[in-house]
Amino acid sequence: MMKPIPYGRQHISQEDIDAVVATLKSDYLTQGPKILEFENAFANYVGSKYAVAVANGTAALHLCALALEVQKGDKVITTPITFAASANCVRYCGGEVVFADIDPETYLLDINKVEELLLASPKGTYKGIIPVDFAGRSVDMEAFSLLAKEHGLWIIEDSCHAPGGFFKDSKGVQQKCGNGKFADLAIFSFHPVKHIAAGEGGMITTNDEELYKSLLMLRTHGITKDSETFKNSIDFAAGQSGFSEYPGWYMEMQTLGYNYRLTDFQSALGLSQLSRAEEGIERRRELAKVYQNAFRDKKYVKGQSGVIDGHAYHLYVIEVDDRTGLYNYLREHKIYAQIHYIPCHLMPYYRDQKWKEGDLPQAESYYKKCISLPMYPTLESKEQQYVISQVFEFYEKGV
Ligand SMILES: *Cc1c(COP(=O)(O)O)cnc(C)c1O
């Protein structure tokens, strides 16, 4: 008997454990040197100028929406085939989420549908777009950035599924997800099912210095210790007149921020995991190739993630007939495939905001067929073969 096979799982090595233990024995559990080290290494990995480590991917999205000054009533466009957090960050700031349908080939936000929305309303109606590199496949950020510029919108790229992923731009150059060239801000998550695990954790990348500075403040209560930006007078800060500089204790809370920090020991784990990220993607690509070949000529497979350059393979999705039957059959055989995602606009919370079945037909039809097969670097070849053989058995032996 095989041990249970999940759809995704973390891989913790002895080096990871040593790195965390070393930090636990250091002077800092939080707000120490590992955070900046992790941020710098991560920025270097994706090719952005700046990176800000935060408590989780949802906090990253919230801080992005705050830094971009999403306000009550602001309309922001995103995809329904994503984890709810991609949309929820707009709601945290009182904005309105407008879902646009997906491209049935790529499963990504359909840029044509986004453009239709933009052209159907007066300029200024929409404030931003949140495309998602769903399953690890990068959106064409060059095209989105051109469209956003034309309409004066910002972009938050939700790259939670795609650290290390890339797309090829119009000149054929590889552009990594979150490299800061196309989106104003990009976000990542370090939840254990994602590529890099930190327990909980998140990262925001950007090339924009102003946004970077505002994110740093928002992450820590809106507090700054940078005397260049102080608003109160030195005399006030010192508690008496006649002072020539701000006293050492002085800091200012200049805006309403949060405590969305990542700890030092989580940063140590993330940093150690990051050093194996490329290895992990290599293995994911190998697994994707095997799945693709196995299902290539199967009539009951209606679509699959396939082998795509730059795909980071957070998920390997196939679309099948009798998806629910397959899901249950695999579970009976201890294979815990998963469904990504129930369309966000049909969650009761968003139905309350006028969304209903039929609004986004491509996303809804995808949802009826999709299933994510086990995909993670430590999935063994014999385990993958077992998964494939169980899929065959379900359809070919007519269970
Ligand atoms: C995981 C995930 C998030 C949220 O990240 P957390 O770290 O779990 O808060 C947001 N968007 C997408 C697409 C995700 O997969």
Coordinates of C-alpha atoms and ligand atoms in Angstrom, one line a residue:
M1 CA 0.0 0.0 0.0
M2 CA 1.1 3.5 -0.8
K3 CA 1.1 6.1 1.9
P4 CA -1.5 8.9 1.4
I5 CA -0.6 11.3 -1.4
P6 CA -1.6 14.9 -1.0
Y7 CA -1.9 17.4 -3.9
G8 CA 0.9 19.5 -2.5
R9 CA 3.3 19.4 0.4
Q10 CA 6.3 21.1 1.9
H11 CA 9.8 19.7 2.0
I12 CA 11.8 20.5 5.1
S13 CA 15.5 19.5 5.0
Q14 CA 18.1 19.2 7.8
E15 CA 19.6 22.5 6.6
D16 CA 16.2 24.2 7.0
I17 CA 16.0 22.9 10.6
D18 CA 19.5 24.0 11.4
A19 CA 18.8 27.4 10.0
V20 CA 15.8 27.9 12.2
V21 CA 17.5 26.5 15.3
A22 CA 20.4 28.8 14.8
T23 CA 18.1 31.8 14.6
L24 CA 16.2 30.6 17.7
K25 CA 19.5 30.6 19.6
S26 CA 20.4 34.1 18.3
D27 CA 19.5 37.5 19.9
Y28 CA 16.5 38.0 17.7
L29 CA 13.3 36.1 17.3
T30 CA 11.8 38.9 15.3
Q31 CA 12.9 42.2 13.7
G32 CA 16.5 40.8 13.4
P33 CA 18.9 40.5 10.5
K34 CA 17.4 37.4 8.8
I35 CA 14.4 39.5 7.5
L36 CA 16.5 41.8 5.5
E37 CA 18.7 38.9 4.3
F38 CA 15.6 37.0 3.1
E39 CA 14.2 40.2 1.5
N40 CA 17.4 40.8 -0.4
A41 CA 17.8 37.2 -1.5
F42 CA 14.2 37.1 -2.7
A43 CA 14.5 40.4 -4.6
N44 CA 17.6 39.0 -6.2
Y45 CA 15.8 35.8 -7.1
V46 CA 12.9 37.4 -8.9
G47 CA 14.9 40.3 -10.2
S48 CA 13.1 43.2 -8.4
K49 CA 14.7 46.2 -6.7
Y50 CA 12.9 45.9 -3.4
A51 CA 11.2 43.2 -1.4
V52 CA 9.2 43.5 1.9
A53 CA 8.6 40.4 4.0
V54 CA 5.3 40.1 5.7
A55 CA 3.2 37.8 7.9
N56 CA 1.4 36.0 5.1
G57 CA 0.2 36.4 1.5
T58 CA -3.1 37.9 2.5
A59 CA -1.3 40.6 4.6
A60 CA 0.9 41.2 1.5
L61 CA -2.3 41.8 -0.6
H62 CA -3.8 44.1 2.1
L63 CA -0.7 46.2 2.4
C64 CA -0.6 46.5 -1.4
A65 CA -4.2 47.8 -1.5
L66 CA -3.4 50.2 1.3
A67 CA -0.2 51.5 -0.4
L68 CA -2.1 52.0 -3.6
E69 CA -4.7 53.9 -1.6
V70 CA -7.7 51.8 -2.5
Q71 CA -10.7 53.7 -1.2
K72 CA -14.4 53.1 -0.6
G73 CA -16.1 52.5 -3.9
D74 CA -13.0 52.0 -6.0
K75 CA -13.4 49.3 -8.6
V76 CA -10.7 46.7 -9.1
I77 CA -10.7 43.9 -11.6
T78 CA -9.5 40.4 -10.8
T79 CA -10.1 36.7 -11.8
P80 CA -12.7 34.4 -10.2
I81 CA -10.3 31.4 -10.5
T82 CA -8.1 32.2 -7.6
F83 CA -7.9 32.0 -3.8
A84 CA -10.4 34.5 -2.3
A85 CA -7.6 36.6 -0.8
S86 CA -6.7 38.0 -4.2
A87 CA -10.1 39.7 -4.3
N88 CA -10.7 40.3 -0.6
C89 CA -7.8 42.8 -0.2
V90 CA -9.9 45.2 -2.2
R91 CA -12.8 44.7 0.2
Y92 CA -10.6 45.3 3.2
C93 CA -10.2 48.9 1.9
G94 CA -13.9 49.3 1.0
G95 CA -13.3 48.9 -2.7
E96 CA -15.5 47.0 -5.1
V97 CA -14.4 43.7 -6.8
V98 CA -15.2 43.3 -10.4
F99 CA -14.5 39.8 -11.7
A100 CA -13.7 39.2 -15.3
D101 CA -13.8 35.8 -17.0
I102 CA -10.8 33.5 -17.6
D103 CA -9.3 32.4 -20.9
P104 CA -10.3 28.7 -21.1
E105 CA -6.9 27.8 -22.6
T106 CA -4.6 29.3 -20.0
Y107 CA -7.1 29.5 -17.1
L108 CA -5.8 33.0 -16.5
L109 CA -7.6 36.3 -16.4
D110 CA -8.7 37.0 -20.0
I111 CA -7.1 40.4 -21.0
N112 CA -9.8 40.8 -23.7
K113 CA -12.5 40.6 -21.1
V114 CA -10.7 43.1 -19.0
E115 CA -10.4 45.5 -21.9
E116 CA -14.1 45.1 -22.7
L117 CA -14.9 46.2 -19.1
L118 CA -12.5 49.2 -19.4
L119 CA -13.9 50.3 -22.7
A120 CA -17.5 50.0 -21.5
S121 CA -17.1 52.6 -18.7
P122 CA -15.9 56.1 -18.6
K123 CA -12.1 56.5 -17.9
G124 CA -11.5 56.6 -14.2
T125 CA -14.2 54.0 -13.3
Y126 CA -11.6 51.4 -12.5
K127 CA -8.5 51.9 -10.4
G128 CA -6.5 48.7 -10.7
I129 CA -6.1 45.1 -11.9
I130 CA -5.1 42.1 -9.9
P131 CA -4.0 39.4 -12.3
V132 CA -3.0 36.0 -10.8
D133 CA -0.3 33.7 -12.1
F134 CA -2.7 30.8 -11.5
A135 CA -1.2 27.3 -11.0
G136 CA 2.3 28.8 -11.6
R137 CA 1.7 30.0 -15.2
S138 CA 2.7 33.7 -15.6
V139 CA 0.2 36.1 -17.1
D140 CA 1.5 38.1 -20.0
M141 CA 2.4 41.0 -17.8
E142 CA 3.7 43.1 -20.7
A143 CA 0.3 43.1 -22.3
F144 CA -1.4 43.8 -19.0
S145 CA 1.0 46.6 -18.2
L146 CA 0.3 48.3 -21.6
L147 CA -3.4 48.1 -21.0
A148 CA -3.1 49.4 -17.5
K149 CA -1.0 52.4 -18.6
E150 CA -3.5 53.2 -21.4
H151 CA -6.3 53.4 -18.8
G152 CA -4.3 54.8 -15.9
L153 CA -4.6 51.8 -13.7
W154 CA -2.2 50.2 -11.2
I155 CA -1.4 46.4 -11.2
I156 CA -0.9 44.0 -8.3
E157 CA 0.4 40.8 -9.6
D158 CA -0.6 37.9 -7.4
S159 CA 2.3 35.5 -7.9
C160 CA 1.6 33.3 -4.9
H161 CA 1.7 30.3 -7.3
A162 CA 4.7 31.3 -9.3
P163 CA 8.0 32.3 -7.6
G164 CA 10.6 31.5 -10.2
G165 CA 8.0 31.4 -13.0
F166 CA 8.4 33.7 -16.1
F167 CA 6.8 34.7 -19.4
K168 CA 8.5 35.6 -22.6
D169 CA 7.9 39.3 -23.6
S170 CA 7.4 40.5 -27.1
K171 CA 11.1 40.5 -27.7
G172 CA 11.5 36.9 -26.5
V173 CA 13.2 37.9 -23.3
Q174 CA 12.3 35.9 -20.1
Q175 CA 10.5 38.1 -17.6
K176 CA 10.2 36.6 -14.1
C177 CA 7.0 36.9 -12.1
G178 CA 7.2 39.8 -9.7
N179 CA 10.4 41.4 -11.3
G180 CA 8.9 44.9 -10.9
K181 CA 9.0 45.8 -14.5
F182 CA 5.4 45.5 -15.3
A183 CA 3.3 45.4 -12.1
D184 CA 3.4 48.2 -9.5
L185 CA 3.5 45.5 -6.8
A186 CA 3.7 41.7 -6.8
I187 CA 3.0 39.4 -3.9
F188 CA 4.0 35.9 -2.9
S189 CA 3.0 33.5 -0.1
F190 CA 5.1 31.1 2.0
H191 CA 2.3 28.9 3.2
P192 CA 3.5 25.2 3.3
V193 CA 1.6 24.3 0.1
K194 CA 3.4 27.0 -1.9
H195 CA 6.9 26.6 -3.4
I196 CA 8.8 28.2 -0.5
A197 CA 7.5 27.4 3.0
A198 CA 8.0 29.6 6.1
G199 CA 5.1 28.2 8.1
E200 CA 3.2 31.4 7.3
G201 CA 4.8 34.2 5.4
G202 CA 4.5 36.5 2.5
M203 CA 6.6 38.9 0.3
I204 CA 5.9 42.0 -1.7
T205 CA 8.2 42.9 -4.5
T206 CA 8.4 46.3 -6.4
N207 CA 10.7 48.6 -8.2
D208 CA 9.0 51.7 -6.9
E209 CA 10.9 53.4 -4.1
E210 CA 7.9 55.4 -2.8
L211 CA 5.7 52.3 -2.6
Y212 CA 8.5 50.4 -0.9
K213 CA 8.8 53.0 1.8
S214 CA 5.1 53.2 2.4
L215 CA 4.9 49.4 2.7
L216 CA 7.7 49.4 5.3
M217 CA 5.7 51.8 7.4
L218 CA 2.3 50.1 6.9
R219 CA 3.9 46.8 7.9
T220 CA 4.8 48.2 11.4
H221 CA 1.8 50.2 12.6
G222 CA 2.5 53.2 10.3
I223 CA 5.6 54.0 12.5
T224 CA 8.8 55.5 11.2
K225 CA 12.2 56.2 12.9
D226 CA 13.5 58.0 9.8
S227 CA 14.2 61.5 11.1
E228 CA 14.2 62.9 7.5
T229 CA 10.5 62.2 7.4
F230 CA 9.5 63.4 10.9
K231 CA 6.6 65.8 11.0
N232 CA 6.7 67.0 14.7
S233 CA 9.3 69.6 15.6
I234 CA 12.6 68.6 17.4
D235 CA 11.6 70.7 20.4
F236 CA 8.4 68.8 20.8
A237 CA 10.1 65.5 20.3
A238 CA 12.7 66.3 23.0
G239 CA 10.0 67.6 25.4
Q240 CA 11.7 71.0 25.8
S241 CA 13.0 73.7 23.6
G242 CA 16.6 74.4 22.4
F243 CA 17.4 71.0 21.0
S244 CA 19.3 70.6 17.7
E245 CA 18.5 67.0 16.9
Y246 CA 15.7 64.4 17.5
P247 CA 16.4 62.3 20.7
G248 CA 17.2 58.6 20.3
W249 CA 13.9 57.3 21.5
Y250 CA 11.8 59.4 19.2
M251 CA 9.6 57.8 16.5
E252 CA 6.4 58.8 14.8
M253 CA 3.2 57.0 13.9
Q254 CA 2.3 58.9 10.7
T255 CA -0.4 56.7 9.2
L256 CA -2.7 53.9 10.3
G257 CA -0.7 50.7 9.8
Y258 CA -0.7 47.1 11.1
N259 CA 1.6 44.5 12.6
Y260 CA 2.2 42.4 9.6
R261 CA 5.8 41.5 10.2
L262 CA 7.5 38.2 9.5
T263 CA 9.6 36.7 12.3
D264 CA 13.3 36.2 12.1
F265 CA 13.1 32.4 12.5
Q266 CA 10.5 32.2 9.7
S267 CA 12.8 34.4 7.5
A268 CA 15.6 31.9 8.3
L269 CA 13.4 29.1 7.1
G270 CA 12.3 31.0 4.0
L271 CA 15.9 31.9 3.2
S272 CA 17.0 28.3 3.5
Q273 CA 14.1 27.1 1.3
L274 CA 14.8 29.8 -1.3
S275 CA 18.2 28.3 -1.9
R276 CA 16.4 25.1 -3.2
A277 CA 13.7 26.8 -5.1
E278 CA 15.1 26.3 -8.6
E279 CA 15.7 22.6 -7.8
G280 CA 12.1 22.3 -6.8
I281 CA 10.8 23.9 -10.0
E282 CA 13.0 21.6 -12.1
R283 CA 11.4 18.6 -10.4
R284 CA 7.9 20.1 -10.8
R285 CA 8.6 20.5 -14.6
E286 CA 9.7 16.8 -14.8
L287 CA 6.5 15.7 -13.1
A288 CA 4.5 18.0 -15.5
K289 CA 6.1 16.3 -18.5
V290 CA 5.2 12.9 -17.2
Y291 CA 1.5 13.9 -16.6
Q292 CA 1.3 15.5 -20.0
N293 CA 2.5 12.4 -21.8
A294 CA 0.3 10.1 -19.8
F295 CA -2.9 12.1 -20.6
R296 CA -2.1 13.3 -24.1
D297 CA -4.3 10.9 -26.0
K298 CA -7.0 10.3 -23.4
K299 CA -10.5 11.3 -24.6
Y300 CA -11.7 11.8 -21.1
V301 CA -9.1 14.5 -20.5
K302 CA -10.5 17.7 -21.9
G303 CA -7.6 19.9 -21.1
Q304 CA -4.4 20.0 -19.0
S305 CA -1.7 22.3 -17.8
G306 CA 0.7 20.8 -20.3
V307 CA 4.3 21.7 -20.6
I308 CA 4.8 25.4 -20.9
D309 CA 8.0 27.4 -20.8
G310 CA 8.3 29.4 -17.6
H311 CA 5.4 27.6 -15.8
A312 CA 6.3 27.1 -12.2
Y313 CA 3.8 24.2 -11.7
H314 CA 2.4 25.1 -8.3
L315 CA -0.5 23.0 -9.5
Y316 CA -1.0 20.4 -12.3
V317 CA -4.6 20.8 -13.5
I318 CA -6.5 18.5 -15.8
E319 CA -10.1 19.0 -16.9
V320 CA -12.1 15.8 -17.1
D321 CA -15.5 14.2 -17.5
D322 CA -17.1 13.1 -14.2
R323 CA -14.7 15.2 -12.2
T324 CA -16.5 14.5 -8.9
G325 CA -16.4 10.8 -9.6
L326 CA -12.7 10.9 -10.2
Y327 CA -12.1 13.0 -7.1
N328 CA -14.0 10.5 -4.9
Y329 CA -12.3 7.5 -6.5
L330 CA -8.9 9.0 -5.9
R331 CA -9.7 9.7 -2.3
E332 CA -10.8 6.1 -1.8
H333 CA -7.3 5.2 -3.0
K334 CA -5.7 7.8 -0.6
I335 CA -4.9 10.2 -3.4
Y336 CA -6.0 13.6 -2.2
A337 CA -6.4 15.6 -5.4
Q338 CA -7.9 19.1 -4.9
I339 CA -10.1 21.5 -6.8
H340 CA -8.7 25.0 -7.6
Y341 CA -10.9 26.9 -7.3
I342 CA -14.6 27.2 -6.6
P343 CA -15.1 30.4 -8.6
C344 CA -14.7 33.3 -6.2
H345 CA -17.7 35.2 -7.5
L346 CA -20.0 32.3 -6.5
M347 CA -18.9 32.3 -2.8
P348 CA -21.9 33.4 -0.7
Y349 CA -20.0 36.6 0.3
Y350 CA -19.7 37.7 -3.3
R351 CA -23.1 36.5 -4.3
D352 CA -24.4 39.0 -1.6
Q353 CA -22.7 41.6 -3.8
K354 CA -24.8 40.8 -6.8
W355 CA -22.7 38.0 -8.4
K356 CA -24.5 35.0 -9.7
E357 CA -24.3 31.9 -11.8
G358 CA -24.0 32.6 -15.5
D359 CA -22.0 35.8 -14.9
L360 CA -18.7 34.2 -15.9
P361 CA -19.3 31.2 -18.1
Q362 CA -15.7 30.2 -18.8
A363 CA -14.8 30.1 -15.1
E364 CA -17.9 28.2 -14.2
S365 CA -17.5 25.6 -17.0
Y366 CA -13.8 25.2 -16.0
Y367 CA -14.9 24.6 -12.4
K368 CA -17.1 21.7 -13.4
K369 CA -14.2 19.8 -14.9
C370 CA -11.0 20.8 -13.1
I371 CA -9.0 18.7 -10.7
S372 CA -5.4 19.4 -9.5
L373 CA -3.3 16.2 -9.3
P374 CA -0.5 15.7 -6.8
M375 CA 2.4 18.1 -7.6
Y376 CA 5.4 18.7 -5.3
P377 CA 9.1 18.2 -5.5
T378 CA 9.3 15.2 -3.2
L379 CA 6.5 13.3 -5.1
E380 CA 8.3 10.1 -6.1
S381 CA 8.0 8.7 -9.6
K382 CA 6.4 5.5 -8.4
E383 CA 3.8 7.6 -6.5
Q384 CA 3.1 9.7 -9.6
Q385 CA 2.8 6.4 -11.7
Y386 CA 0.3 5.2 -9.1
V387 CA -1.7 8.4 -9.4
I388 CA -1.8 8.1 -13.2
S389 CA -2.7 4.4 -13.1
Q390 CA -5.6 5.2 -10.8
V391 CA -6.9 7.9 -13.2
F392 CA -6.7 5.3 -16.0
E393 CA -8.4 2.7 -13.9
F394 CA -11.3 5.0 -13.1
Y395 CA -12.1 5.8 -16.7
E396 CA -10.9 2.7 -18.5
K397 CA -12.2 0.0 -16.2
G398 CA -15.6 1.8 -15.9
V399 CA -15.7 1.8 -12.1
Ligands
LIG1 C1 -2.0 31.2 -0.9 C2 -2.6 32.3 -1.7 C3 -2.8 33.6 -1.2 C4 -2.8 33.9 0.2 O1 -1.6 33.6 0.9 P1 -1.6 33.2 2.4 O2 -0.1 33.2 2.7 O3 -2.2 31.9 2.6 O4 -2.3 34.3 3.1 C5 -3.3 34.6 -2.1 N1 -3.4 34.3 -3.4 C6 -3.2 33.1 -3.9 C7 -3.4 32.9 -5.4 C8 -2.8 32.1 -3.1 O5 -2.6 30.9 -3.7

